[in-house]
PDB file of C-alpha atoms in Angstrom:
ATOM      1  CA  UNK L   1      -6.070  74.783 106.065  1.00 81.00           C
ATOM      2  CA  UNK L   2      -5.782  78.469 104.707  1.00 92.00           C
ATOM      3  CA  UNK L   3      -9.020  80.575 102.927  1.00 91.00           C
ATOM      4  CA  UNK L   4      -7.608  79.936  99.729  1.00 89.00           C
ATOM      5  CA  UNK L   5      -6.649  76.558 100.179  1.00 91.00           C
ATOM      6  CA  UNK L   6     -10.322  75.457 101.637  1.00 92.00           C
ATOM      7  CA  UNK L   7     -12.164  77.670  98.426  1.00 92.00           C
ATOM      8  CA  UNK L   8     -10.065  75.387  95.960  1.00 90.00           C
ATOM      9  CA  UNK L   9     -10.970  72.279  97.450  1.00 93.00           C
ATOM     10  CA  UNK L  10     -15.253  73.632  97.656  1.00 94.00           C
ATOM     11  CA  UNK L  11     -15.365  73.898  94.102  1.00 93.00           C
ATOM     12  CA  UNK L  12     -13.225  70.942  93.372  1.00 92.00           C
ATOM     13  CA  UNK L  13     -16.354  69.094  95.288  1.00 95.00           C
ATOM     14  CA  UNK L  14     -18.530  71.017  93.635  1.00 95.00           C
ATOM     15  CA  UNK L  15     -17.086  70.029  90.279  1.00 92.00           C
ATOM     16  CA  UNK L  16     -16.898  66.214  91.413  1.00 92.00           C
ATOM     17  CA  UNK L  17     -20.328  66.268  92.046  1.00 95.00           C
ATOM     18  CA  UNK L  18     -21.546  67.792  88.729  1.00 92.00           C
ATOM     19  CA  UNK L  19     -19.538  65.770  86.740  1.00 88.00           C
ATOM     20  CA  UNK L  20     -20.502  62.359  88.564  1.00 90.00           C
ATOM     21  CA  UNK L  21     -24.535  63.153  88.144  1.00 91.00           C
ATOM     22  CA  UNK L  22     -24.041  65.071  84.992  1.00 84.00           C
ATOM     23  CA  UNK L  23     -22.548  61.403  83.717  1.00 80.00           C
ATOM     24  CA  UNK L  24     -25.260  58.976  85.799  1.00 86.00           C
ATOM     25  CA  UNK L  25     -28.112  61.097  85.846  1.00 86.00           C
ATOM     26  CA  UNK L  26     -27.721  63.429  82.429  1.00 79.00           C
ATOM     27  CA  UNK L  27     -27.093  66.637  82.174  1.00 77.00           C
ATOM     28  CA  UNK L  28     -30.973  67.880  81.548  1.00 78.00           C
ATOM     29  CA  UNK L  29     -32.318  66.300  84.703  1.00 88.00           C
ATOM     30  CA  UNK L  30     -29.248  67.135  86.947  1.00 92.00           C
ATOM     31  CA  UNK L  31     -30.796  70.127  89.247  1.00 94.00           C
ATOM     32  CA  UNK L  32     -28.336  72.802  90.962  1.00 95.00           C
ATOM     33  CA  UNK L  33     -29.798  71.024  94.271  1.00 96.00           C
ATOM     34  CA  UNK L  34     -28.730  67.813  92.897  1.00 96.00           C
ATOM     35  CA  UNK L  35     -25.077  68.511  92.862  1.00 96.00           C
ATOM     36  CA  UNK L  36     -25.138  70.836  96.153  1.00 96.00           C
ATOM     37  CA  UNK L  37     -26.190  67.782  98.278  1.00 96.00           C
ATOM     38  CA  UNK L  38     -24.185  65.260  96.503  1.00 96.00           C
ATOM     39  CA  UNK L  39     -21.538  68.245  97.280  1.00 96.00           C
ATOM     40  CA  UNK L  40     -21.908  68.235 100.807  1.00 96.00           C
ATOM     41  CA  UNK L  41     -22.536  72.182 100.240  1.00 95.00           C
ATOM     42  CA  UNK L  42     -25.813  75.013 100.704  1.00 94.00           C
ATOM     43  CA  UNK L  43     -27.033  76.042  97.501  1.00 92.00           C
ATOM     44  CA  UNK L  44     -26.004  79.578  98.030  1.00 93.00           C
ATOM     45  CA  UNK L  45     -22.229  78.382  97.924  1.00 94.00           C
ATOM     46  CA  UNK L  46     -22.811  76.347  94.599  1.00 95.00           C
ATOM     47  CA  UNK L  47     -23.194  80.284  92.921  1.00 94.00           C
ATOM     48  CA  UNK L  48     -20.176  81.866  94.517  1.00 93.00           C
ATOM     49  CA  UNK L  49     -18.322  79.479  92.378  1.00 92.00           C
ATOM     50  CA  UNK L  50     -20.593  79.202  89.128  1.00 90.00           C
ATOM     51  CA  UNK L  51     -23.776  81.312  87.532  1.00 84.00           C
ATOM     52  CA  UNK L  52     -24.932  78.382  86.417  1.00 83.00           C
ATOM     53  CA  UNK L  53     -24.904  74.506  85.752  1.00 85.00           C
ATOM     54  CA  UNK L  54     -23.578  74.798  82.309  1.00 76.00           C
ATOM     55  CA  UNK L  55     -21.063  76.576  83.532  1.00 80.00           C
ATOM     56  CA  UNK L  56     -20.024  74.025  85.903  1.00 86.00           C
ATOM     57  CA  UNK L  57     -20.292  71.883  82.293  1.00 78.00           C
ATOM     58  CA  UNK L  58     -18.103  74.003  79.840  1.00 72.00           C
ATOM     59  CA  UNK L  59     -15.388  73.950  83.451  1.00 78.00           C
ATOM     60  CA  UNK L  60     -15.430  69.712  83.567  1.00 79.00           C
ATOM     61  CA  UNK L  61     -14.909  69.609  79.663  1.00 71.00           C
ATOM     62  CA  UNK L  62     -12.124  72.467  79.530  1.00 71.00           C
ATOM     63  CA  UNK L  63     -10.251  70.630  82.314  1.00 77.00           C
ATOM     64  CA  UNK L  64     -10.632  67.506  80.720  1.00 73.00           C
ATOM     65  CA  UNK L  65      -8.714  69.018  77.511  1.00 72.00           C
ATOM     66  CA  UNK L  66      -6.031  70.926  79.532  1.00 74.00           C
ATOM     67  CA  UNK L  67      -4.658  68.194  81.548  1.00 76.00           C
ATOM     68  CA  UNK L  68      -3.929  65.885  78.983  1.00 74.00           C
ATOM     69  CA  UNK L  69      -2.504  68.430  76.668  1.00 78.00           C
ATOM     70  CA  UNK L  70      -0.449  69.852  79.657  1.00 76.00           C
ATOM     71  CA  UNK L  71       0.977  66.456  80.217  1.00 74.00           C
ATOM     72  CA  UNK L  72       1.996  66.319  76.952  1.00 75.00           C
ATOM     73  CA  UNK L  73       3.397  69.189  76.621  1.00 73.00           C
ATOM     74  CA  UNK L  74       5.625  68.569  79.388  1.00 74.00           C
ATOM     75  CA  UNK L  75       7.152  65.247  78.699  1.00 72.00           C
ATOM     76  CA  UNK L  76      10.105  64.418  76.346  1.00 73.00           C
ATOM     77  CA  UNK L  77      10.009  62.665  72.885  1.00 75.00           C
ATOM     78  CA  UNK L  78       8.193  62.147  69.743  1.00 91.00           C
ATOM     79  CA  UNK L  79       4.842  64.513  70.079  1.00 89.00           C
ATOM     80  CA  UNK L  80       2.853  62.425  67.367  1.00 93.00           C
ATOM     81  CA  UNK L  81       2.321  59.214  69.130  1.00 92.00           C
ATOM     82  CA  UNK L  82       1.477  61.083  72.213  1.00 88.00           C
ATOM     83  CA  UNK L  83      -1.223  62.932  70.767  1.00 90.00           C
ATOM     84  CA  UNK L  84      -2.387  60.092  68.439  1.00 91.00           C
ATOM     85  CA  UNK L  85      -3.175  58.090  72.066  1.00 88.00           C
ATOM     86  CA  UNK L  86      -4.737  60.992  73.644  1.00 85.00           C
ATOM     87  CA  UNK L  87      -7.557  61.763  71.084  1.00 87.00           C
ATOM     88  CA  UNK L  88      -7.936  58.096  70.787  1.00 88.00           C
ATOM     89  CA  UNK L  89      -7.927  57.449  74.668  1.00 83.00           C
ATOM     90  CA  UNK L  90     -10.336  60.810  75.163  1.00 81.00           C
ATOM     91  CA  UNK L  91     -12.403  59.775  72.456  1.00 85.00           C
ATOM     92  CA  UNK L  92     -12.921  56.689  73.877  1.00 83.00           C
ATOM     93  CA  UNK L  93     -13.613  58.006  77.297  1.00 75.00           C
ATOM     94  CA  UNK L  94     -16.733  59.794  76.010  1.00 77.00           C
ATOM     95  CA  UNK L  95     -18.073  56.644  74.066  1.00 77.00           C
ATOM     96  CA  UNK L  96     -20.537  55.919  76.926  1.00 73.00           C
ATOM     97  CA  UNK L  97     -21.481  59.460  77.138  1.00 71.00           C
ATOM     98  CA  UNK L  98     -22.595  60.727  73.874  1.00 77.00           C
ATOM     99  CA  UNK L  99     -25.699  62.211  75.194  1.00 73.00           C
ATOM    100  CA  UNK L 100     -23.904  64.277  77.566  1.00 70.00           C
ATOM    101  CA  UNK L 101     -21.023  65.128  75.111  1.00 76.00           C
ATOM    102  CA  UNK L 102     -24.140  66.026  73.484  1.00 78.00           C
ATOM    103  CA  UNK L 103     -25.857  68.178  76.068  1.00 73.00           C
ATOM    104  CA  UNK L 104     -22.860  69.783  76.636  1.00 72.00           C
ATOM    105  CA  UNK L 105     -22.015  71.315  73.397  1.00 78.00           C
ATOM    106  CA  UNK L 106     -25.567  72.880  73.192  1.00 77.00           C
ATOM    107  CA  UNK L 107     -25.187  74.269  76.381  1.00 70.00           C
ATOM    108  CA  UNK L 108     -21.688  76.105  75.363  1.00 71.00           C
ATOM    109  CA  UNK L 109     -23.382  77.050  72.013  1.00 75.00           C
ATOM    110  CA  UNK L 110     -26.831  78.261  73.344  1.00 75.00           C
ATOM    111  CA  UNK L 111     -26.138  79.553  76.788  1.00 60.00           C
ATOM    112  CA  UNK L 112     -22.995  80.946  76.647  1.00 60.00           C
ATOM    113  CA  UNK L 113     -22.061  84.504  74.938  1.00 70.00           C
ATOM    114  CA  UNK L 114     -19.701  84.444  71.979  1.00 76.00           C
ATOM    115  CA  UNK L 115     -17.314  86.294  74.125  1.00 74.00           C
ATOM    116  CA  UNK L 116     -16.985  83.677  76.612  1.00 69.00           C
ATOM    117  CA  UNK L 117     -17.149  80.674  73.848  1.00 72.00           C
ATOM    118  CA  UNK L 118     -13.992  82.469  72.551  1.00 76.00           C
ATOM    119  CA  UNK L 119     -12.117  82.484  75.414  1.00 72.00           C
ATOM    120  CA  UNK L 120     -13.042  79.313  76.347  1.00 72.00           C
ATOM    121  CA  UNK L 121     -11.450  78.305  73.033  1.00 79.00           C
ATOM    122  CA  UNK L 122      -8.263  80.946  73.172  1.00 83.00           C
ATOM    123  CA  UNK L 123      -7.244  79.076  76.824  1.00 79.00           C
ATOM    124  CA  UNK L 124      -7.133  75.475  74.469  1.00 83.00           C
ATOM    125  CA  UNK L 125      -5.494  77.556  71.659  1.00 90.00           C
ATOM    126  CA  UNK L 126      -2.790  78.673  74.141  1.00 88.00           C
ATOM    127  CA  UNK L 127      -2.080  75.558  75.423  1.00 85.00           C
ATOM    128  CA  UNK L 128      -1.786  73.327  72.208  1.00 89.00           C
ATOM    129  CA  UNK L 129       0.454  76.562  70.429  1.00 92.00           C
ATOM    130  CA  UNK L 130       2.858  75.793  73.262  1.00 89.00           C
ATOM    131  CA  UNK L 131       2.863  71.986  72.680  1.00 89.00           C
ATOM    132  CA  UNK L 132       3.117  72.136  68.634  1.00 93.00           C
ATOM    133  CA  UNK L 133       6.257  75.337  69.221  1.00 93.00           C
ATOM    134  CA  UNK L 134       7.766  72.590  71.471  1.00 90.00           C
ATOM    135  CA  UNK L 135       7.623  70.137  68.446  1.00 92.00           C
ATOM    136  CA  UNK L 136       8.864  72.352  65.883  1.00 95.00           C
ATOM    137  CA  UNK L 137      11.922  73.114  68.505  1.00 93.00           C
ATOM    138  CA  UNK L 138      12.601  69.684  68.512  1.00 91.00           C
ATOM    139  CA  UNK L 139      12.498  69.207  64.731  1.00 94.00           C
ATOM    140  CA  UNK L 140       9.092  66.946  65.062  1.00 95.00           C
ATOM    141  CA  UNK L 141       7.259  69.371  63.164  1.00 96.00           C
ATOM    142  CA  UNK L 142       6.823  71.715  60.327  1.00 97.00           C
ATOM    143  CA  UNK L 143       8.053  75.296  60.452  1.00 96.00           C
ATOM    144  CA  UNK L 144       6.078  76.401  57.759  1.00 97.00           C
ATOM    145  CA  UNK L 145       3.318  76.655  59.586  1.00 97.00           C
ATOM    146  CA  UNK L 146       2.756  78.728  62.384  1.00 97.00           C
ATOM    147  CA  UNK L 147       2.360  77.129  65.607  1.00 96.00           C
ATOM    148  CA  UNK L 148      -0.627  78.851  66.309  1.00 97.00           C
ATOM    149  CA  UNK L 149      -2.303  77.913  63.218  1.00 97.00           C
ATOM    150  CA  UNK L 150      -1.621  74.308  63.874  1.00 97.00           C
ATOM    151  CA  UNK L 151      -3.200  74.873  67.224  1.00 95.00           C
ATOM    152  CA  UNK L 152      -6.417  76.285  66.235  1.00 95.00           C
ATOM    153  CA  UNK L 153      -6.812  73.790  63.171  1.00 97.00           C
ATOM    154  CA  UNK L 154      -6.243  70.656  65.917  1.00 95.00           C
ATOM    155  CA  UNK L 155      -9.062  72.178  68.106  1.00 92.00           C
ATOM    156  CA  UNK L 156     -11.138  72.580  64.985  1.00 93.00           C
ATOM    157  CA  UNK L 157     -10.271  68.876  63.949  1.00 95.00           C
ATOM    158  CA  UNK L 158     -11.297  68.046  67.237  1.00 91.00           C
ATOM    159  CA  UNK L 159     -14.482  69.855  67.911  1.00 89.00           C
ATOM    160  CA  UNK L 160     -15.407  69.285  64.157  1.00 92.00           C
ATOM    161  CA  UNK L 161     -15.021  65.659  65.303  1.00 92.00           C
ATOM    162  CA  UNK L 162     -17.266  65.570  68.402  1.00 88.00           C
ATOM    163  CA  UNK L 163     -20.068  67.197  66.626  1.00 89.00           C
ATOM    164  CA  UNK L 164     -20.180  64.532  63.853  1.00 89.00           C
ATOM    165  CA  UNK L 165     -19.873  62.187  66.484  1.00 89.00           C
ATOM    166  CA  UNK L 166     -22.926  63.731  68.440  1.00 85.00           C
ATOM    167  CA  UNK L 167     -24.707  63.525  65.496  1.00 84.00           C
ATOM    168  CA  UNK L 168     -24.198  60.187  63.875  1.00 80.00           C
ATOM    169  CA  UNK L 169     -25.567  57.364  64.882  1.00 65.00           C
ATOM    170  CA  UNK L 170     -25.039  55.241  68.277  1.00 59.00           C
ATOM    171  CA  UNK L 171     -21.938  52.026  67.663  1.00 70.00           C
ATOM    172  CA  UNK L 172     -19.487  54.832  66.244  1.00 78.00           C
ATOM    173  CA  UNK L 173     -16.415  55.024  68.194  1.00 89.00           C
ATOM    174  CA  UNK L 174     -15.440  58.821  69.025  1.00 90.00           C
ATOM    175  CA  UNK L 175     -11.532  57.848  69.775  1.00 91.00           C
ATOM    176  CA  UNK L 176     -11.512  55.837  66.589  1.00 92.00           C
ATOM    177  CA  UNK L 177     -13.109  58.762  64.731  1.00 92.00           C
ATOM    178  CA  UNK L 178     -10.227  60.988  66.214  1.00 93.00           C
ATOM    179  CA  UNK L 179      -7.493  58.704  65.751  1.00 94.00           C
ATOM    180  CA  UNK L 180      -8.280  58.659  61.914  1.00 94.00           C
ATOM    181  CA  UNK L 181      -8.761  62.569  61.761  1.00 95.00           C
ATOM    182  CA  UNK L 182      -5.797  62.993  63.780  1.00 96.00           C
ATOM    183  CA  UNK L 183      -3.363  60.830  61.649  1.00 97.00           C
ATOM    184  CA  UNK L 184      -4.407  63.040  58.378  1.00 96.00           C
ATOM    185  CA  UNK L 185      -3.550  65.922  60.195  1.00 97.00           C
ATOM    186  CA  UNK L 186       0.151  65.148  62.337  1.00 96.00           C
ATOM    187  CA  UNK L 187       1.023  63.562  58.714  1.00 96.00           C
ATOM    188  CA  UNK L 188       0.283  67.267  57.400  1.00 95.00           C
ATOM    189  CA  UNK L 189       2.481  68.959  59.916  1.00 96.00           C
ATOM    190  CA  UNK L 190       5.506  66.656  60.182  1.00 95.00           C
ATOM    191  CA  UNK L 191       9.069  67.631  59.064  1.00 90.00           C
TER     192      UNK L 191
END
């Protein structure tokens, strides 16, 4: 196994780890230590990698987001059903982990610098402006309306979403909330 190859598969473990005790244990009460022994790696290593733990946070939600919209992206066919499933099936997967969903979104708005919230945000833009160009090539969607618009009003749709979610009380479904927000707006950009 080559440098680069051994590096990838560190903070993969790394990542694991976090995301496994951030999810059992809570975000708050998860220590650096705490995911370097669950890790299998020194504590030192854990920072050649990440600054800090909400880094490690704001890296498990952003991959989260770009595989599914990736896989998307990439497959044939109508692009409305396949995104009506995905914010309903991602929803979903976060029902059991409000308070981390939570956690996490104070961490990216308290800790982090606008700078890096934005780019955070531009990488998500990027990637659902490719997927919504790909639907207006295939006659799915609006041409009216830029691409890249579309894109940044989904990812406002959908962190508008979690934050009401966060904040309303527990029993309320977050894919459910999604799916409804979601159908308004793919009915507002269909040809």
């Amino acid at each position: 196994m080559n440098r680069e190859e051994k590096k990838r598969i560190t903070e993969e473990n790394i990542i694991d780890a976090a995301y496994q005790l951030f999810s059992n244990k809570g975000y708050a009460l998860t220590t650096v230590a705490d995911i370097t022994d669950l890790a299998g790696v020194a504590k030192g290593t854990f920072f050649n990698y990440f600054r800090t733990k909400d880094e490690v946070l704001i890296r498990i939600q952003k991959s989260l987001f770009l595989t599914e919209i990736t896989q998307i992206s990439g497959l044939s066919g109508p692009f409305t059903p396949r995104i009506l499933t995905l914010v309903q099936e991602l929803g979903n997967s976060f029902n059991e982990h409000q308070t981390l969903v939570r956690i996490s979104i104070q961490q990216l708005l308290s800790a982090s610098s606008p700078d890096t919230i934005q780019s955070s945000m531009q990488v998500k833009v990027d990637v659902l402006t490719h997927m919504f160009e790909k639907g207006q090539q295939a006659g799915e969607f609006t041409e009216d309306i830029p691409a890249n618009e579309m894109a940044q009003t989904a990812l406002k749709l959908y962190m508008g979403s979690l934050v009401n979610w966060c904040t309303s009380g527990a029993g309320t479904s977050l894919g459910d909330q999604l799916l409804l927000s979601f159908r308004i707006f793919t009915r507002g950009i269909q040809n």
